[in-house]
Short mmCIF file of C-alpha atoms and ligand atoms in Angstrom, two decimals:
data_model
loop_
_atom_site.label_atom_id
_atom_site.label_comp_id
_atom_site.label_asym_id
_atom_site.label_seq_id
_atom_site.Cartn_x
_atom_site.Cartn_y
_atom_site.Cartn_z
CA MET A 1 74.26 -41.62 171.90
CA ILE A 2 73.86 -42.16 175.66
CA MET A 3 77.16 -43.33 176.51
CA GLU A 4 78.47 -39.95 174.95
CA GLU A 5 75.74 -37.99 176.71
CA LYS A 6 77.58 -39.57 179.88
CA THR A 7 80.58 -38.18 178.99
CA ILE A 8 79.51 -34.72 180.41
CA MET A 9 77.52 -36.09 183.13
CA ASN A 10 80.58 -37.96 184.32
CA THR A 11 82.78 -35.26 184.14
CA ASN A 12 80.23 -33.00 186.30
CA LEU A 13 78.41 -35.56 188.23
CA SER A 14 76.04 -32.63 189.13
CA VAL A 15 75.81 -29.55 187.01
CA GLN A 16 74.70 -26.75 189.13
CA HIS A 17 74.91 -23.94 186.60
CA ILE A 18 75.15 -23.44 182.98
CA LEU A 19 76.32 -20.21 181.19
CA ALA A 20 75.33 -19.89 177.54
CA VAL A 21 77.07 -16.99 175.90
CA LEU A 22 75.70 -16.24 172.33
CA PRO A 23 75.30 -13.21 170.39
CA HIS A 24 71.86 -13.15 169.11
CA PRO A 25 68.29 -13.70 170.37
CA ASP A 26 67.12 -17.06 168.64
CA ASP A 27 70.62 -18.66 168.95
CA GLU A 28 69.35 -20.22 172.01
CA SER A 29 66.52 -21.66 170.36
CA PHE A 30 68.54 -23.55 167.68
CA VAL A 31 71.65 -24.14 169.46
CA ALA A 32 70.78 -25.37 172.96
CA ALA A 33 66.86 -24.94 173.94
CA GLY A 34 66.55 -28.82 174.28
CA THR A 35 70.00 -29.24 176.13
CA LEU A 36 69.08 -26.32 178.51
CA ALA A 37 65.86 -27.27 179.16
CA LYS A 38 66.93 -30.79 180.01
CA TYR A 39 69.27 -29.64 182.58
CA ILE A 40 66.85 -27.03 183.94
CA ALA A 41 64.55 -30.20 184.45
CA GLU A 42 67.36 -31.74 186.47
CA GLY A 43 67.82 -28.82 188.87
CA ALA A 44 70.49 -27.05 186.98
CA GLN A 45 70.37 -22.91 187.21
CA VAL A 46 71.02 -21.51 183.48
CA THR A 47 71.98 -18.03 182.90
CA PHE A 48 71.76 -16.96 179.30
CA ALA A 49 74.18 -13.75 178.41
CA CYS A 50 72.88 -12.50 175.19
CA LEU A 51 75.33 -10.39 173.55
CA THR A 52 73.04 -8.16 171.10
CA LEU A 53 69.30 -7.66 170.67
CA GLY A 54 69.76 -8.70 167.17
CA GLU A 55 68.79 -5.27 166.08
CA MET A 56 70.31 -5.40 162.82
CA GLY A 57 68.03 -8.21 161.65
CA ARG A 58 66.71 -8.00 158.19
CA ASN A 59 63.46 -10.12 158.96
CA MET A 60 60.57 -7.88 160.27
CA GLY A 61 57.81 -10.66 160.68
CA ILE A 62 55.49 -12.26 158.15
CA PRO A 63 53.79 -10.40 157.30
CA PRO A 64 55.87 -7.63 158.71
CA PHE A 65 55.00 -6.13 161.93
CA ALA A 66 58.48 -4.70 163.04
CA ASN A 67 60.61 -1.62 161.75
CA ARG A 68 64.20 -0.73 162.17
CA VAL A 69 63.11 1.38 164.95
CA THR A 70 60.58 -1.04 166.79
CA LEU A 71 62.82 -3.92 166.26
CA PRO A 72 65.12 -3.85 169.13
CA ALA A 73 62.10 -3.81 171.68
CA ILE A 74 60.28 -6.37 169.93
CA ARG A 75 63.20 -8.63 169.99
CA LYS A 76 63.94 -7.96 173.74
CA VAL A 77 60.33 -9.27 174.42
CA GLU A 78 60.49 -12.16 171.94
CA LEU A 79 63.98 -13.18 173.99
CA GLU A 80 62.31 -12.98 177.45
CA ASP A 81 59.27 -15.13 175.97
CA SER A 82 62.17 -17.63 174.56
CA CYS A 83 63.53 -17.85 177.70
CA ARG A 84 60.27 -18.32 179.75
CA ALA A 85 59.56 -21.26 177.24
CA ILE A 86 62.78 -22.84 177.94
CA GLY A 87 62.83 -22.34 181.85
CA ILE A 88 65.96 -20.22 181.60
CA GLN A 89 66.02 -18.45 185.27
CA ASP A 90 68.56 -15.85 184.54
CA LEU A 91 68.85 -13.55 181.30
CA ARG A 92 71.31 -11.09 180.75
CA MET A 93 70.93 -8.74 177.70
CA LEU A 94 74.54 -7.49 177.57
CA GLY A 95 74.08 -4.47 175.08
CA PHE A 96 76.57 -5.20 172.65
CA HIS A 97 76.21 -4.11 169.06
CA ASP A 98 74.70 -6.62 166.67
CA LYS A 99 76.92 -7.58 163.54
CA MET A 100 80.09 -5.95 165.53
CA ILE A 101 80.97 -8.43 167.72
CA GLU A 102 84.17 -8.85 165.58
CA PHE A 103 84.94 -5.29 166.08
CA GLU A 104 83.98 -4.69 169.73
CA ASP A 105 87.10 -3.66 172.33
CA ARG A 106 88.31 -6.98 173.45
CA GLU A 107 88.92 -5.78 176.98
CA LEU A 108 85.54 -4.97 177.07
CA LEU A 109 83.95 -7.81 175.65
CA ASP A 110 86.32 -10.42 177.58
CA GLY A 111 85.81 -8.34 180.55
CA ALA A 112 82.27 -8.95 180.52
CA ILE A 113 82.68 -12.69 180.28
CA MET A 114 85.22 -12.70 182.65
CA ALA A 115 82.84 -11.08 185.09
CA LEU A 116 80.05 -13.66 184.33
CA LEU A 117 82.76 -16.35 184.90
CA GLN A 118 83.62 -14.92 188.52
CA GLU A 119 80.10 -14.37 189.55
CA LEU A 120 78.62 -17.43 188.49
CA ASN A 121 81.22 -20.16 188.50
CA PRO A 122 79.56 -22.58 185.88
CA ASP A 123 80.15 -25.99 185.46
CA ILE A 124 79.33 -25.80 181.65
CA VAL A 125 79.53 -22.81 179.32
CA ILE A 126 77.85 -23.40 175.92
CA THR A 127 79.00 -21.04 172.94
CA PHE A 128 79.86 -21.36 169.50
CA TYR A 129 83.00 -22.75 167.94
CA PRO A 130 84.98 -20.17 166.85
CA GLY A 131 85.71 -20.43 163.08
CA TYR A 132 83.15 -22.87 162.47
CA SER A 133 79.88 -21.20 163.05
CA VAL A 134 79.38 -19.37 159.97
CA HIS A 135 78.17 -15.75 161.16
CA PRO A 136 81.15 -13.44 162.15
CA ASP A 137 79.00 -12.60 165.44
CA HIS A 138 78.99 -16.43 166.25
CA ASP A 139 82.53 -16.84 165.69
CA ALA A 140 83.78 -13.71 167.54
CA THR A 141 81.44 -14.66 170.39
CA GLY A 142 83.23 -18.19 170.57
CA ALA A 143 86.71 -16.75 170.25
CA ALA A 144 85.86 -14.37 173.16
CA VAL A 145 84.85 -16.89 175.31
CA VAL A 146 87.57 -19.52 174.80
CA ARG A 147 90.15 -16.71 174.81
CA THR A 148 88.81 -15.75 178.45
CA ILE A 149 88.38 -18.92 179.88
CA GLY A 150 91.89 -19.99 178.44
CA GLN A 151 92.95 -17.14 180.72
CA LEU A 152 91.74 -19.19 183.99
CA ALA A 153 93.76 -21.63 185.75
CA GLU A 154 93.09 -25.36 184.17
CA GLU A 155 91.58 -26.54 187.30
CA GLU A 156 89.00 -23.91 187.41
CA ARG A 157 87.92 -23.99 183.62
CA PRO A 158 84.59 -25.01 183.28
CA VAL A 159 83.34 -27.54 180.36
CA VAL A 160 83.11 -25.23 177.33
CA LEU A 161 80.62 -26.99 174.78
CA CYS A 162 80.62 -25.56 171.60
CA SER A 163 78.08 -25.43 168.72
CA ALA A 164 79.29 -25.72 165.07
CA PHE A 165 77.86 -26.04 161.59
CA SER A 166 79.76 -24.65 158.95
CA SER A 167 80.11 -26.65 156.00
CA ASN A 168 83.58 -27.61 156.57
CA HIS A 169 83.22 -28.27 160.28
CA GLU A 170 83.48 -32.02 160.51
CA GLN A 171 86.52 -32.24 158.35
CA MET A 172 88.26 -29.72 160.32
CA ILE A 173 87.15 -30.65 163.89
CA GLY A 174 85.50 -34.21 163.65
CA ARG A 175 82.31 -35.48 164.84
CA ALA A 176 80.52 -33.89 167.76
CA ASP A 177 81.61 -35.70 170.81
CA VAL A 178 78.27 -34.54 172.88
CA THR A 179 75.01 -35.54 171.37
CA VAL A 180 71.95 -34.80 173.47
CA ASP A 181 68.95 -36.59 172.97
CA VAL A 182 66.10 -33.52 173.43
CA THR A 183 63.10 -35.24 172.34
CA ALA A 184 61.56 -35.05 175.80
CA PHE A 185 61.93 -31.27 175.49
CA LEU A 186 60.89 -30.56 172.14
CA ALA A 187 57.79 -28.82 173.25
CA SER A 188 60.08 -26.33 174.97
CA LYS A 189 62.35 -25.96 172.11
CA MET A 190 59.63 -25.41 169.62
CA ALA A 191 58.00 -22.80 171.96
CA SER A 192 61.42 -21.06 172.06
CA ILE A 193 61.89 -21.05 168.29
CA GLN A 194 58.29 -19.68 167.83
CA ALA A 195 58.73 -17.10 170.59
CA HIS A 196 61.10 -15.24 168.03
CA ARG A 197 57.93 -14.00 166.24
CA SER A 198 59.80 -11.42 163.88
CA GLN A 199 62.05 -13.88 162.93
CA PHE A 200 60.67 -17.19 162.81
CA GLN A 201 59.92 -18.02 159.09
CA ALA A 202 57.08 -20.40 158.64
CA ALA A 203 59.16 -22.06 155.70
CA GLU A 204 61.89 -23.04 158.17
CA LEU A 205 59.53 -24.95 160.35
CA VAL A 206 56.72 -26.21 158.15
CA GLY A 207 57.32 -25.55 154.41
CA ASN A 208 53.93 -25.42 152.96
CA ARG A 209 52.72 -28.14 155.40
CA VAL A 210 52.66 -28.96 158.78
CA LEU A 211 55.97 -30.90 159.67
CA THR A 212 55.02 -34.64 160.98
CA GLN A 213 56.26 -35.27 164.35
CA GLU A 214 58.91 -37.36 163.01
CA GLU A 215 59.99 -34.80 160.81
CA ILE A 216 60.24 -32.46 163.80
CA ILE A 217 62.00 -35.04 166.03
CA SER A 218 64.68 -35.86 163.06
CA ARG A 219 65.29 -32.10 162.48
CA TYR A 220 65.30 -31.03 166.01
CA GLY A 221 65.24 -33.81 168.47
CA THR A 222 69.12 -34.01 168.95
CA GLU A 223 71.70 -31.22 169.86
CA GLN A 224 75.35 -31.51 169.31
CA PHE A 225 78.33 -30.01 170.83
CA TRP A 226 81.92 -30.21 170.60
CA THR A 227 83.97 -30.22 173.85
CA TYR A 228 86.41 -27.45 173.41
CA ARG A 229 90.16 -28.61 173.80
CA PHE A 230 92.28 -26.03 175.26
CA SER A 231 95.89 -26.96 174.21
ZN1 ZN B 1 72.91 -15.95 165.53
#
């Protein structure tokens, strides 16, 4: 595990800037909260480009405290709280429509991502693995990121770390090549997950009882990524 982690460390001896491009508030919590917190602790700058406000989400809190009209504003505050929990210094809300990323104008979407790449010059970009990330918004976001980065000259491309979790993903793309031990950053990660109060499902975290520290570590203590190979 530690050796795998060194692979990125060796290719990026000092990671100065990470750009996460994900479509929904709370993607950052489950995909990369620990990894981002870890790099931030080591001095990296992190920009999170959140493409939508998750305004089509069906969860309104348990018990419900949001409705269709108030949800976007509530999710925006939750997202800011989550970023604060992780330590993310730069949050960009790009204002694309939830559940519509696959239908967005490609020039607009890719252009927004290219503008961020040019402005920030990140060493690492974190996104979803196109085709293996279950939700159409996830797949379309990952596709836009690799399409855009693929346009850069090879030597200008950041390392692209993708999250994947569709049921067939290991058969198709093999095992993750980057595993990050985030146990030291679990407090930040759990705070980030719980910041998304309207989406937070008590059952997801605790079932009908409080998870033991061991269970929390086994469920949330590592984050896995696939380095995207541009062919
Ligand atoms: Zn999502």
